[in-house]
PDB file of C-alpha atoms in Angstrom:
ATOM      1  CA  UNK A   1     -29.391 -61.232 -32.892  1.00 35.00           C
ATOM      2  CA  UNK A   2     -29.006 -63.784 -35.407  1.00 37.00           C
ATOM      3  CA  UNK A   3     -26.569 -63.270 -38.639  1.00 41.00           C
ATOM      4  CA  UNK A   4     -30.173 -63.413 -40.920  1.00 43.00           C
ATOM      5  CA  UNK A   5     -31.704 -60.765 -39.045  1.00 56.00           C
ATOM      6  CA  UNK A   6     -28.606 -58.153 -38.509  1.00 76.00           C
ATOM      7  CA  UNK A   7     -28.915 -55.063 -40.251  1.00 85.00           C
ATOM      8  CA  UNK A   8     -26.629 -54.031 -43.059  1.00 90.00           C
ATOM      9  CA  UNK A   9     -24.722 -52.109 -40.985  1.00 90.00           C
ATOM     10  CA  UNK A  10     -23.934 -54.696 -38.779  1.00 88.00           C
ATOM     11  CA  UNK A  11     -23.020 -57.363 -41.714  1.00 90.00           C
ATOM     12  CA  UNK A  12     -20.129 -55.044 -42.603  1.00 92.00           C
ATOM     13  CA  UNK A  13     -19.671 -54.493 -39.083  1.00 91.00           C
ATOM     14  CA  UNK A  14     -19.508 -50.372 -39.309  1.00 91.00           C
ATOM     15  CA  UNK A  15     -21.462 -47.959 -37.389  1.00 90.00           C
ATOM     16  CA  UNK A  16     -24.781 -46.166 -39.105  1.00 89.00           C
ATOM     17  CA  UNK A  17     -22.363 -43.079 -39.596  1.00 87.00           C
ATOM     18  CA  UNK A  18     -19.936 -44.921 -41.938  1.00 89.00           C
ATOM     19  CA  UNK A  19     -19.083 -42.986 -45.040  1.00 92.00           C
ATOM     20  CA  UNK A  20     -18.718 -43.891 -48.364  1.00 93.00           C
ATOM     21  CA  UNK A  21     -14.989 -45.159 -47.500  1.00 93.00           C
ATOM     22  CA  UNK A  22     -15.771 -46.906 -44.526  1.00 92.00           C
ATOM     23  CA  UNK A  23     -18.305 -48.994 -46.552  1.00 92.00           C
ATOM     24  CA  UNK A  24     -16.080 -49.817 -49.124  1.00 92.00           C
ATOM     25  CA  UNK A  25     -12.986 -50.622 -46.528  1.00 92.00           C
ATOM     26  CA  UNK A  26     -15.654 -52.705 -44.812  1.00 91.00           C
ATOM     27  CA  UNK A  27     -16.480 -54.809 -47.896  1.00 91.00           C
ATOM     28  CA  UNK A  28     -13.117 -55.747 -48.882  1.00 90.00           C
ATOM     29  CA  UNK A  29     -12.665 -57.161 -45.688  1.00 90.00           C
ATOM     30  CA  UNK A  30     -15.528 -58.858 -45.150  1.00 89.00           C
ATOM     31  CA  UNK A  31     -15.977 -59.995 -48.822  1.00 88.00           C
ATOM     32  CA  UNK A  32     -12.543 -61.826 -48.372  1.00 86.00           C
ATOM     33  CA  UNK A  33     -13.278 -63.186 -45.407  1.00 86.00           C
ATOM     34  CA  UNK A  34     -16.912 -64.781 -46.567  1.00 85.00           C
ATOM     35  CA  UNK A  35     -15.858 -65.948 -50.160  1.00 79.00           C
ATOM     36  CA  UNK A  36     -16.400 -69.443 -51.163  1.00 76.00           C
ATOM     37  CA  UNK A  37     -13.224 -69.046 -52.215  1.00 73.00           C
ATOM     38  CA  UNK A  38     -11.721 -68.344 -49.213  1.00 74.00           C
ATOM     39  CA  UNK A  39     -13.451 -70.733 -47.044  1.00 78.00           C
ATOM     40  CA  UNK A  40     -16.587 -68.565 -46.835  1.00 79.00           C
ATOM     41  CA  UNK A  41     -19.790 -69.392 -46.949  1.00 80.00           C
ATOM     42  CA  UNK A  42     -22.242 -68.380 -50.201  1.00 79.00           C
ATOM     43  CA  UNK A  43     -25.087 -67.048 -48.198  1.00 83.00           C
ATOM     44  CA  UNK A  44     -23.323 -65.272 -45.863  1.00 87.00           C
ATOM     45  CA  UNK A  45     -21.282 -63.345 -48.970  1.00 84.00           C
ATOM     46  CA  UNK A  46     -24.518 -62.804 -50.539  1.00 85.00           C
ATOM     47  CA  UNK A  47     -25.678 -60.669 -47.349  1.00 89.00           C
ATOM     48  CA  UNK A  48     -22.578 -59.019 -47.464  1.00 90.00           C
ATOM     49  CA  UNK A  49     -22.523 -58.248 -51.095  1.00 87.00           C
ATOM     50  CA  UNK A  50     -26.027 -57.211 -50.487  1.00 90.00           C
ATOM     51  CA  UNK A  51     -25.186 -54.839 -48.080  1.00 91.00           C
ATOM     52  CA  UNK A  52     -22.620 -53.333 -49.654  1.00 91.00           C
ATOM     53  CA  UNK A  53     -24.469 -52.752 -52.624  1.00 89.00           C
ATOM     54  CA  UNK A  54     -27.364 -51.103 -50.846  1.00 91.00           C
ATOM     55  CA  UNK A  55     -25.241 -48.601 -48.517  1.00 92.00           C
ATOM     56  CA  UNK A  56     -22.794 -47.510 -51.291  1.00 91.00           C
ATOM     57  CA  UNK A  57     -25.052 -45.997 -53.244  1.00 90.00           C
ATOM     58  CA  UNK A  58     -26.966 -42.389 -51.820  1.00 89.00           C
ATOM     59  CA  UNK A  59     -30.400 -43.242 -52.560  1.00 88.00           C
ATOM     60  CA  UNK A  60     -30.744 -47.009 -51.645  1.00 89.00           C
ATOM     61  CA  UNK A  61     -28.858 -45.984 -48.792  1.00 88.00           C
ATOM     62  CA  UNK A  62     -31.437 -43.324 -47.679  1.00 85.00           C
ATOM     63  CA  UNK A  63     -34.456 -45.981 -48.849  1.00 84.00           C
ATOM     64  CA  UNK A  64     -32.747 -48.114 -46.464  1.00 86.00           C
ATOM     65  CA  UNK A  65     -32.371 -46.053 -43.692  1.00 83.00           C
ATOM     66  CA  UNK A  66     -35.346 -44.902 -43.675  1.00 77.00           C
ATOM     67  CA  UNK A  67     -37.133 -48.960 -43.591  1.00 76.00           C
ATOM     68  CA  UNK A  68     -34.485 -49.363 -40.428  1.00 68.00           C
ATOM     69  CA  UNK A  69     -35.167 -46.387 -38.848  1.00 68.00           C
ATOM     70  CA  UNK A  70     -39.087 -47.804 -38.761  1.00 67.00           C
ATOM     71  CA  UNK A  71     -38.233 -51.079 -37.780  1.00 64.00           C
ATOM     72  CA  UNK A  72     -39.052 -52.673 -40.945  1.00 65.00           C
ATOM     73  CA  UNK A  73     -35.412 -53.489 -42.775  1.00 61.00           C
ATOM     74  CA  UNK A  74     -34.765 -56.266 -39.653  1.00 48.00           C
ATOM     75  CA  UNK A  75     -36.099 -57.345 -36.460  1.00 42.00           C
ATOM     76  CA  UNK A  76     -34.448 -54.708 -33.599  1.00 38.00           C
ATOM     77  CA  UNK A  77     -32.181 -56.012 -31.326  1.00 39.00           C
ATOM     78  CA  UNK A  78     -33.844 -53.607 -28.679  1.00 37.00           C
ATOM     79  CA  UNK A  79     -36.870 -55.765 -29.369  1.00 37.00           C
ATOM     80  CA  UNK A  80     -38.573 -57.443 -26.352  1.00 34.00           C
ATOM     81  CA  UNK A  81     -37.239 -60.999 -26.003  1.00 32.00           C
ATOM     82  CA  UNK A  82     -40.344 -62.786 -25.504  1.00 31.00           C
ATOM     83  CA  UNK A  83     -43.905 -62.861 -26.235  1.00 32.00           C
ATOM     84  CA  UNK A  84     -46.074 -60.632 -23.764  1.00 33.00           C
ATOM     85  CA  UNK A  85     -43.354 -58.308 -22.825  1.00 36.00           C
ATOM     86  CA  UNK A  86     -44.801 -54.915 -23.108  1.00 38.00           C
ATOM     87  CA  UNK A  87     -43.400 -51.040 -23.080  1.00 44.00           C
ATOM     88  CA  UNK A  88     -42.134 -49.193 -20.341  1.00 52.00           C
ATOM     89  CA  UNK A  89     -39.828 -52.074 -19.472  1.00 48.00           C
ATOM     90  CA  UNK A  90     -36.547 -53.224 -20.339  1.00 49.00           C
ATOM     91  CA  UNK A  91     -36.567 -56.303 -22.342  1.00 45.00           C
ATOM     92  CA  UNK A  92     -36.052 -60.113 -20.775  1.00 42.00           C
ATOM     93  CA  UNK A  93     -32.477 -60.600 -19.843  1.00 43.00           C
ATOM     94  CA  UNK A  94     -31.473 -57.214 -20.301  1.00 46.00           C
ATOM     95  CA  UNK A  95     -28.350 -55.972 -17.886  1.00 46.00           C
ATOM     96  CA  UNK A  96     -30.502 -52.414 -17.883  1.00 47.00           C
ATOM     97  CA  UNK A  97     -33.060 -54.056 -15.804  1.00 42.00           C
ATOM     98  CA  UNK A  98     -30.350 -54.124 -12.493  1.00 42.00           C
ATOM     99  CA  UNK A  99     -30.840 -50.654 -12.983  1.00 43.00           C
ATOM    100  CA  UNK A 100     -35.093 -50.636 -12.758  1.00 43.00           C
ATOM    101  CA  UNK A 101     -36.644 -49.112 -10.202  1.00 42.00           C
ATOM    102  CA  UNK A 102     -37.762 -51.047  -7.210  1.00 43.00           C
ATOM    103  CA  UNK A 103     -40.834 -51.174  -4.633  1.00 45.00           C
ATOM    104  CA  UNK A 104     -37.076 -51.445  -2.012  1.00 51.00           C
ATOM    105  CA  UNK A 105     -35.128 -49.146  -3.943  1.00 49.00           C
ATOM    106  CA  UNK A 106     -37.120 -45.787  -4.055  1.00 54.00           C
ATOM    107  CA  UNK A 107     -34.153 -43.581  -4.612  1.00 70.00           C
ATOM    108  CA  UNK A 108     -34.720 -41.866  -8.243  1.00 78.00           C
ATOM    109  CA  UNK A 109     -31.494 -42.377 -10.675  1.00 89.00           C
ATOM    110  CA  UNK A 110     -32.556 -40.143 -13.263  1.00 93.00           C
ATOM    111  CA  UNK A 111     -29.883 -37.760 -12.069  1.00 93.00           C
ATOM    112  CA  UNK A 112     -27.204 -40.811 -11.596  1.00 94.00           C
ATOM    113  CA  UNK A 113     -24.200 -40.773 -14.710  1.00 95.00           C
ATOM    114  CA  UNK A 114     -25.551 -42.559 -17.811  1.00 95.00           C
ATOM    115  CA  UNK A 115     -25.258 -46.096 -18.563  1.00 94.00           C
ATOM    116  CA  UNK A 116     -25.039 -47.236 -22.154  1.00 95.00           C
ATOM    117  CA  UNK A 117     -26.954 -50.809 -22.738  1.00 90.00           C
ATOM    118  CA  UNK A 118     -25.292 -52.238 -24.380  1.00 90.00           C
ATOM    119  CA  UNK A 119     -22.392 -50.942 -23.162  1.00 92.00           C
ATOM    120  CA  UNK A 120     -19.133 -50.233 -25.443  1.00 92.00           C
ATOM    121  CA  UNK A 121     -16.528 -52.654 -23.465  1.00 91.00           C
ATOM    122  CA  UNK A 122     -19.315 -55.397 -24.176  1.00 87.00           C
ATOM    123  CA  UNK A 123     -19.767 -54.724 -27.367  1.00 87.00           C
ATOM    124  CA  UNK A 124     -15.700 -54.011 -27.999  1.00 86.00           C
ATOM    125  CA  UNK A 125     -15.265 -57.475 -26.109  1.00 86.00           C
ATOM    126  CA  UNK A 126     -17.413 -59.027 -28.528  1.00 81.00           C
ATOM    127  CA  UNK A 127     -15.677 -58.496 -31.157  1.00 82.00           C
ATOM    128  CA  UNK A 128     -18.846 -55.927 -32.865  1.00 82.00           C
ATOM    129  CA  UNK A 129     -18.659 -52.405 -34.018  1.00 85.00           C
ATOM    130  CA  UNK A 130     -20.853 -50.516 -32.048  1.00 88.00           C
ATOM    131  CA  UNK A 131     -24.066 -49.320 -34.375  1.00 88.00           C
ATOM    132  CA  UNK A 132     -22.827 -45.704 -33.183  1.00 91.00           C
ATOM    133  CA  UNK A 133     -19.711 -44.242 -31.987  1.00 93.00           C
ATOM    134  CA  UNK A 134     -19.178 -43.258 -28.210  1.00 94.00           C
ATOM    135  CA  UNK A 135     -18.463 -40.060 -28.934  1.00 95.00           C
ATOM    136  CA  UNK A 136     -21.806 -39.502 -30.521  1.00 94.00           C
ATOM    137  CA  UNK A 137     -23.468 -41.439 -28.067  1.00 96.00           C
ATOM    138  CA  UNK A 138     -22.210 -39.353 -25.442  1.00 96.00           C
ATOM    139  CA  UNK A 139     -23.280 -36.207 -26.997  1.00 96.00           C
ATOM    140  CA  UNK A 140     -27.049 -34.986 -25.804  1.00 97.00           C
ATOM    141  CA  UNK A 141     -28.357 -33.187 -28.600  1.00 96.00           C
ATOM    142  CA  UNK A 142     -28.610 -34.172 -31.961  1.00 95.00           C
ATOM    143  CA  UNK A 143     -28.995 -31.913 -34.979  1.00 90.00           C
ATOM    144  CA  UNK A 144     -30.903 -28.767 -35.102  1.00 84.00           C
ATOM    145  CA  UNK A 145     -34.528 -27.631 -36.603  1.00 77.00           C
ATOM    146  CA  UNK A 146     -34.307 -28.777 -40.314  1.00 70.00           C
ATOM    147  CA  UNK A 147     -35.639 -25.604 -42.806  1.00 64.00           C
ATOM    148  CA  UNK A 148     -38.630 -26.636 -44.480  1.00 63.00           C
ATOM    149  CA  UNK A 149     -40.188 -24.945 -47.388  1.00 57.00           C
ATOM    150  CA  UNK A 150     -40.175 -21.039 -47.819  1.00 54.00           C
ATOM    151  CA  UNK A 151     -43.323 -19.844 -45.866  1.00 57.00           C
ATOM    152  CA  UNK A 152     -43.450 -19.437 -42.621  1.00 55.00           C
ATOM    153  CA  UNK A 153     -39.640 -20.893 -41.977  1.00 70.00           C
ATOM    154  CA  UNK A 154     -38.439 -18.744 -40.056  1.00 79.00           C
ATOM    155  CA  UNK A 155     -40.770 -18.675 -37.263  1.00 79.00           C
ATOM    156  CA  UNK A 156     -40.668 -22.433 -37.466  1.00 83.00           C
ATOM    157  CA  UNK A 157     -36.964 -22.256 -36.614  1.00 85.00           C
ATOM    158  CA  UNK A 158     -37.343 -19.884 -34.270  1.00 88.00           C
ATOM    159  CA  UNK A 159     -39.915 -21.392 -31.929  1.00 91.00           C
ATOM    160  CA  UNK A 160     -38.025 -24.527 -32.274  1.00 92.00           C
ATOM    161  CA  UNK A 161     -35.480 -23.393 -31.419  1.00 93.00           C
ATOM    162  CA  UNK A 162     -36.798 -22.335 -28.483  1.00 94.00           C
ATOM    163  CA  UNK A 163     -38.210 -25.802 -27.334  1.00 96.00           C
ATOM    164  CA  UNK A 164     -34.130 -26.396 -27.846  1.00 96.00           C
ATOM    165  CA  UNK A 165     -32.993 -24.374 -25.312  1.00 96.00           C
ATOM    166  CA  UNK A 166     -35.892 -24.881 -22.945  1.00 97.00           C
ATOM    167  CA  UNK A 167     -34.574 -28.974 -23.127  1.00 97.00           C
ATOM    168  CA  UNK A 168     -30.962 -28.146 -22.875  1.00 97.00           C
ATOM    169  CA  UNK A 169     -31.477 -25.833 -20.145  1.00 96.00           C
ATOM    170  CA  UNK A 170     -33.959 -27.116 -17.689  1.00 96.00           C
ATOM    171  CA  UNK A 171     -34.313 -30.959 -18.742  1.00 97.00           C
ATOM    172  CA  UNK A 172     -30.601 -32.023 -19.834  1.00 97.00           C
ATOM    173  CA  UNK A 173     -28.527 -30.823 -16.977  1.00 97.00           C
ATOM    174  CA  UNK A 174     -31.523 -32.868 -14.438  1.00 96.00           C
ATOM    175  CA  UNK A 175     -31.263 -36.256 -16.470  1.00 97.00           C
ATOM    176  CA  UNK A 176     -27.771 -36.641 -18.150  1.00 97.00           C
ATOM    177  CA  UNK A 177     -28.680 -39.430 -20.152  1.00 97.00           C
ATOM    178  CA  UNK A 178     -32.057 -37.903 -21.749  1.00 98.00           C
ATOM    179  CA  UNK A 179     -30.863 -37.538 -25.794  1.00 98.00           C
ATOM    180  CA  UNK A 180     -32.363 -34.964 -27.581  1.00 97.00           C
ATOM    181  CA  UNK A 181     -32.933 -35.443 -31.201  1.00 95.00           C
ATOM    182  CA  UNK A 182     -34.179 -32.302 -33.493  1.00 94.00           C
ATOM    183  CA  UNK A 183     -35.996 -32.403 -37.228  1.00 88.00           C
ATOM    184  CA  UNK A 184     -36.811 -35.945 -37.555  1.00 88.00           C
ATOM    185  CA  UNK A 185     -38.606 -37.153 -40.748  1.00 85.00           C
ATOM    186  CA  UNK A 186     -41.763 -39.091 -39.552  1.00 86.00           C
ATOM    187  CA  UNK A 187     -42.182 -42.922 -39.809  1.00 83.00           C
ATOM    188  CA  UNK A 188     -46.064 -42.411 -40.063  1.00 77.00           C
ATOM    189  CA  UNK A 189     -46.284 -40.309 -43.649  1.00 78.00           C
ATOM    190  CA  UNK A 190     -43.547 -37.449 -45.135  1.00 74.00           C
ATOM    191  CA  UNK A 191     -43.951 -35.256 -42.181  1.00 80.00           C
ATOM    192  CA  UNK A 192     -41.339 -34.246 -39.620  1.00 84.00           C
ATOM    193  CA  UNK A 193     -41.348 -34.218 -35.752  1.00 89.00           C
ATOM    194  CA  UNK A 194     -39.849 -31.292 -34.087  1.00 92.00           C
ATOM    195  CA  UNK A 195     -37.984 -33.166 -31.745  1.00 95.00           C
ATOM    196  CA  UNK A 196     -37.639 -36.363 -29.700  1.00 96.00           C
ATOM    197  CA  UNK A 197     -36.701 -37.164 -26.223  1.00 97.00           C
ATOM    198  CA  UNK A 198     -35.070 -40.490 -24.963  1.00 97.00           C
ATOM    199  CA  UNK A 199     -34.594 -41.381 -21.701  1.00 96.00           C
ATOM    200  CA  UNK A 200     -33.864 -44.598 -20.515  1.00 92.00           C
ATOM    201  CA  UNK A 201     -37.082 -46.842 -21.893  1.00 91.00           C
ATOM    202  CA  UNK A 202     -39.403 -43.413 -22.457  1.00 95.00           C
ATOM    203  CA  UNK A 203     -39.560 -41.219 -25.337  1.00 96.00           C
ATOM    204  CA  UNK A 204     -41.525 -38.288 -25.734  1.00 97.00           C
ATOM    205  CA  UNK A 205     -42.635 -36.539 -29.430  1.00 96.00           C
ATOM    206  CA  UNK A 206     -42.931 -32.951 -28.950  1.00 96.00           C
ATOM    207  CA  UNK A 207     -44.023 -30.468 -31.355  1.00 94.00           C
ATOM    208  CA  UNK A 208     -43.967 -27.028 -30.901  1.00 93.00           C
ATOM    209  CA  UNK A 209     -46.116 -23.656 -31.543  1.00 92.00           C
ATOM    210  CA  UNK A 210     -45.553 -19.732 -30.939  1.00 92.00           C
ATOM    211  CA  UNK A 211     -49.116 -17.747 -30.088  1.00 92.00           C
ATOM    212  CA  UNK A 212     -49.319 -14.084 -28.036  1.00 92.00           C
ATOM    213  CA  UNK A 213     -49.968 -14.435 -24.165  1.00 93.00           C
ATOM    214  CA  UNK A 214     -52.994 -14.683 -22.979  1.00 92.00           C
ATOM    215  CA  UNK A 215     -55.859 -17.503 -21.291  1.00 92.00           C
ATOM    216  CA  UNK A 216     -56.596 -20.194 -24.341  1.00 92.00           C
ATOM    217  CA  UNK A 217     -58.689 -23.270 -23.532  1.00 92.00           C
ATOM    218  CA  UNK A 218     -57.953 -26.448 -24.774  1.00 90.00           C
ATOM    219  CA  UNK A 219     -60.750 -29.195 -25.307  1.00 86.00           C
ATOM    220  CA  UNK A 220     -58.571 -31.805 -26.607  1.00 83.00           C
ATOM    221  CA  UNK A 221     -58.662 -30.920 -30.125  1.00 85.00           C
ATOM    222  CA  UNK A 222     -58.158 -27.226 -30.749  1.00 88.00           C
ATOM    223  CA  UNK A 223     -57.045 -24.240 -28.609  1.00 91.00           C
ATOM    224  CA  UNK A 224     -59.635 -21.570 -28.423  1.00 91.00           C
ATOM    225  CA  UNK A 225     -58.828 -17.757 -27.556  1.00 88.00           C
ATOM    226  CA  UNK A 226     -61.040 -14.839 -28.228  1.00 84.00           C
ATOM    227  CA  UNK A 227     -63.721 -16.713 -30.450  1.00 83.00           C
ATOM    228  CA  UNK A 228     -60.561 -18.085 -32.943  1.00 88.00           C
ATOM    229  CA  UNK A 229     -59.895 -21.652 -32.834  1.00 90.00           C
ATOM    230  CA  UNK A 230     -56.177 -22.794 -33.410  1.00 90.00           C
ATOM    231  CA  UNK A 231     -55.422 -26.874 -33.968  1.00 87.00           C
ATOM    232  CA  UNK A 232     -52.023 -28.010 -32.914  1.00 87.00           C
ATOM    233  CA  UNK A 233     -49.488 -30.245 -34.586  1.00 85.00           C
ATOM    234  CA  UNK A 234     -51.191 -33.257 -35.621  1.00 86.00           C
ATOM    235  CA  UNK A 235     -48.827 -35.635 -33.361  1.00 91.00           C
ATOM    236  CA  UNK A 236     -51.298 -38.457 -32.308  1.00 91.00           C
ATOM    237  CA  UNK A 237     -50.714 -40.752 -35.386  1.00 91.00           C
ATOM    238  CA  UNK A 238     -46.843 -39.961 -35.055  1.00 92.00           C
ATOM    239  CA  UNK A 239     -46.804 -40.969 -31.477  1.00 93.00           C
ATOM    240  CA  UNK A 240     -48.903 -44.556 -32.266  1.00 92.00           C
ATOM    241  CA  UNK A 241     -46.715 -45.092 -35.097  1.00 90.00           C
ATOM    242  CA  UNK A 242     -43.546 -44.390 -33.147  1.00 90.00           C
ATOM    243  CA  UNK A 243     -44.987 -46.654 -30.101  1.00 90.00           C
ATOM    244  CA  UNK A 244     -45.666 -49.435 -33.142  1.00 88.00           C
ATOM    245  CA  UNK A 245     -41.860 -49.344 -33.878  1.00 88.00           C
ATOM    246  CA  UNK A 246     -40.815 -49.247 -30.299  1.00 89.00           C
ATOM    247  CA  UNK A 247     -42.479 -51.809 -28.752  1.00 85.00           C
ATOM    248  CA  UNK A 248     -39.999 -51.797 -25.548  1.00 85.00           C
ATOM    249  CA  UNK A 249     -40.888 -47.971 -24.755  1.00 90.00           C
ATOM    250  CA  UNK A 250     -43.837 -45.883 -23.449  1.00 92.00           C
ATOM    251  CA  UNK A 251     -44.077 -43.201 -26.074  1.00 93.00           C
ATOM    252  CA  UNK A 252     -46.240 -39.823 -25.257  1.00 95.00           C
ATOM    253  CA  UNK A 253     -46.880 -36.494 -27.413  1.00 95.00           C
ATOM    254  CA  UNK A 254     -46.492 -33.019 -26.280  1.00 96.00           C
ATOM    255  CA  UNK A 255     -47.223 -29.661 -27.760  1.00 95.00           C
ATOM    256  CA  UNK A 256     -45.255 -26.781 -26.262  1.00 96.00           C
ATOM    257  CA  UNK A 257     -47.174 -23.397 -26.699  1.00 95.00           C
ATOM    258  CA  UNK A 258     -44.485 -20.647 -26.356  1.00 95.00           C
ATOM    259  CA  UNK A 259     -45.416 -17.421 -25.723  1.00 94.00           C
ATOM    260  CA  UNK A 260     -44.272 -14.254 -28.051  1.00 92.00           C
ATOM    261  CA  UNK A 261     -42.851 -12.286 -25.160  1.00 92.00           C
ATOM    262  CA  UNK A 262     -40.774 -15.358 -23.990  1.00 90.00           C
ATOM    263  CA  UNK A 263     -42.464 -15.527 -20.581  1.00 94.00           C
ATOM    264  CA  UNK A 264     -42.677 -19.605 -19.758  1.00 95.00           C
ATOM    265  CA  UNK A 265     -45.891 -19.501 -17.950  1.00 94.00           C
ATOM    266  CA  UNK A 266     -47.724 -18.223 -20.876  1.00 94.00           C
ATOM    267  CA  UNK A 267     -50.228 -18.327 -22.828  1.00 94.00           C
ATOM    268  CA  UNK A 268     -52.201 -20.167 -19.882  1.00 94.00           C
ATOM    269  CA  UNK A 269     -53.475 -23.214 -21.007  1.00 92.00           C
ATOM    270  CA  UNK A 270     -56.938 -24.405 -19.297  1.00 90.00           C
ATOM    271  CA  UNK A 271     -58.642 -27.640 -19.948  1.00 81.00           C
ATOM    272  CA  UNK A 272     -62.260 -27.600 -20.955  1.00 70.00           C
ATOM    273  CA  UNK A 273     -64.813 -30.010 -22.558  1.00 58.00           C
ATOM    274  CA  UNK A 274     -63.551 -33.613 -23.212  1.00 53.00           C
ATOM    275  CA  UNK A 275     -60.038 -32.951 -21.925  1.00 48.00           C
ATOM    276  CA  UNK A 276     -61.159 -31.500 -18.556  1.00 46.00           C
ATOM    277  CA  UNK A 277     -60.961 -34.348 -15.516  1.00 43.00           C
ATOM    278  CA  UNK A 278     -59.277 -36.801 -18.145  1.00 41.00           C
ATOM    279  CA  UNK A 279     -55.438 -37.237 -16.720  1.00 41.00           C
ATOM    280  CA  UNK A 280     -52.547 -36.680 -18.296  1.00 40.00           C
ATOM    281  CA  UNK A 281     -51.854 -40.576 -18.535  1.00 38.00           C
ATOM    282  CA  UNK A 282     -54.796 -41.363 -20.619  1.00 43.00           C
ATOM    283  CA  UNK A 283     -54.136 -37.873 -22.948  1.00 65.00           C
ATOM    284  CA  UNK A 284     -52.427 -39.134 -26.282  1.00 80.00           C
ATOM    285  CA  UNK A 285     -50.762 -35.707 -26.569  1.00 89.00           C
ATOM    286  CA  UNK A 286     -50.220 -33.338 -24.066  1.00 92.00           C
ATOM    287  CA  UNK A 287     -50.596 -29.473 -24.994  1.00 93.00           C
ATOM    288  CA  UNK A 288     -48.625 -27.236 -22.266  1.00 94.00           C
ATOM    289  CA  UNK A 289     -47.068 -23.909 -22.095  1.00 95.00           C
ATOM    290  CA  UNK A 290     -43.438 -23.922 -21.834  1.00 96.00           C
ATOM    291  CA  UNK A 291     -42.913 -23.930 -17.715  1.00 96.00           C
ATOM    292  CA  UNK A 292     -45.508 -27.006 -18.058  1.00 95.00           C
ATOM    293  CA  UNK A 293     -43.276 -28.812 -21.001  1.00 96.00           C
ATOM    294  CA  UNK A 294     -40.202 -28.667 -18.194  1.00 96.00           C
ATOM    295  CA  UNK A 295     -42.280 -29.698 -15.521  1.00 96.00           C
ATOM    296  CA  UNK A 296     -43.919 -32.297 -17.376  1.00 95.00           C
ATOM    297  CA  UNK A 297     -41.140 -33.626 -19.002  1.00 96.00           C
ATOM    298  CA  UNK A 298     -39.067 -33.874 -15.901  1.00 96.00           C
ATOM    299  CA  UNK A 299     -41.620 -36.405 -14.619  1.00 95.00           C
ATOM    300  CA  UNK A 300     -42.411 -38.287 -17.426  1.00 95.00           C
ATOM    301  CA  UNK A 301     -38.778 -39.176 -18.286  1.00 95.00           C
ATOM    302  CA  UNK A 302     -37.534 -39.831 -14.450  1.00 93.00           C
ATOM    303  CA  UNK A 303     -40.011 -41.786 -13.212  1.00 90.00           C
ATOM    304  CA  UNK A 304     -39.491 -44.426 -15.714  1.00 87.00           C
ATOM    305  CA  UNK A 305     -37.909 -47.823 -15.309  1.00 84.00           C
ATOM    306  CA  UNK A 306     -33.944 -47.031 -15.704  1.00 89.00           C
ATOM    307  CA  UNK A 307     -34.091 -43.197 -16.631  1.00 93.00           C
ATOM    308  CA  UNK A 308     -29.942 -43.267 -16.396  1.00 94.00           C
ATOM    309  CA  UNK A 309     -30.095 -45.345 -19.342  1.00 93.00           C
ATOM    310  CA  UNK A 310     -29.187 -44.607 -22.834  1.00 95.00           C
ATOM    311  CA  UNK A 311     -30.673 -47.025 -25.238  1.00 92.00           C
ATOM    312  CA  UNK A 312     -27.829 -46.952 -28.005  1.00 93.00           C
ATOM    313  CA  UNK A 313     -29.653 -49.011 -30.284  1.00 90.00           C
ATOM    314  CA  UNK A 314     -32.673 -47.021 -30.089  1.00 91.00           C
ATOM    315  CA  UNK A 315     -30.590 -43.644 -30.375  1.00 95.00           C
ATOM    316  CA  UNK A 316     -28.796 -45.434 -33.316  1.00 92.00           C
ATOM    317  CA  UNK A 317     -31.967 -46.118 -35.035  1.00 89.00           C
ATOM    318  CA  UNK A 318     -33.544 -42.420 -34.393  1.00 91.00           C
ATOM    319  CA  UNK A 319     -30.289 -40.790 -35.673  1.00 90.00           C
ATOM    320  CA  UNK A 320     -29.856 -42.709 -39.067  1.00 83.00           C
ATOM    321  CA  UNK A 321     -32.865 -44.000 -40.093  1.00 69.00           C
ATOM    322  CA  UNK A 322     -35.026 -40.789 -39.460  1.00 68.00           C
ATOM    323  CA  UNK A 323     -32.772 -38.511 -39.392  1.00 57.00           C
TER     324      UNK A 323
END
């Protein structure tokens, strides 16, 4: 990344988790080097000053982090390296391309130990400060469901915690590189994203529901049960926005419907009307029960390229820009 397109964090050479004290120390060091009176460059000094003034102010930093997470603050380091690059594949020239599944290497690497891109060794050798500390990148679960408003908060947290437990128990052990981020701010509007699950070059956006057991008919827009229609969380526009933000990823949406009795195979979700016969790959958002989510997410994440890769810049933007 060129210096002109670097984020404020990269200009000051600090991680996105830096404290006010870290910012002040980094600014003093960078300012001494960049100041024209000390042989520095005026343009570089202005960038250093702007970075400091933005990050040291809590409100300005929050606003910047939102633009940072949504990709509008600077050109992403993980953006495709050449025009015509598409999602679901590592950027041209990426070291992760060595880990992409090839026709002559059918072994699935999802269960392998995580590979960090860029590696922390590479970053250290280049004299750079990683966007997030290595211990943070190694965590598989980040954040907790956030209490939003007063009405229905307890029920919302209950269903979201069920999703966290399901993913933690059934998906994360099988895919060590998967990273679950809970309680995100949506870049599409003022709503929230319950969960985001990143592994390699695939990202799943997940919403949660809690309904009594029984048979429900999904017609592509509502769940119907006993003459009652229930609209699931609106995720399609969030998925599209996240796909725009992260063009190097394959982004899909999932709504998991938990049963009030705790049975992972309840409620039963039958496809009817517009959703019948379309196939999973053609739907923007899948609506499934807990067992279906565990099965579907494992298949989606493990079948992508380099599923044992932890995409550090993308994880950093999720943690700081949207969390």
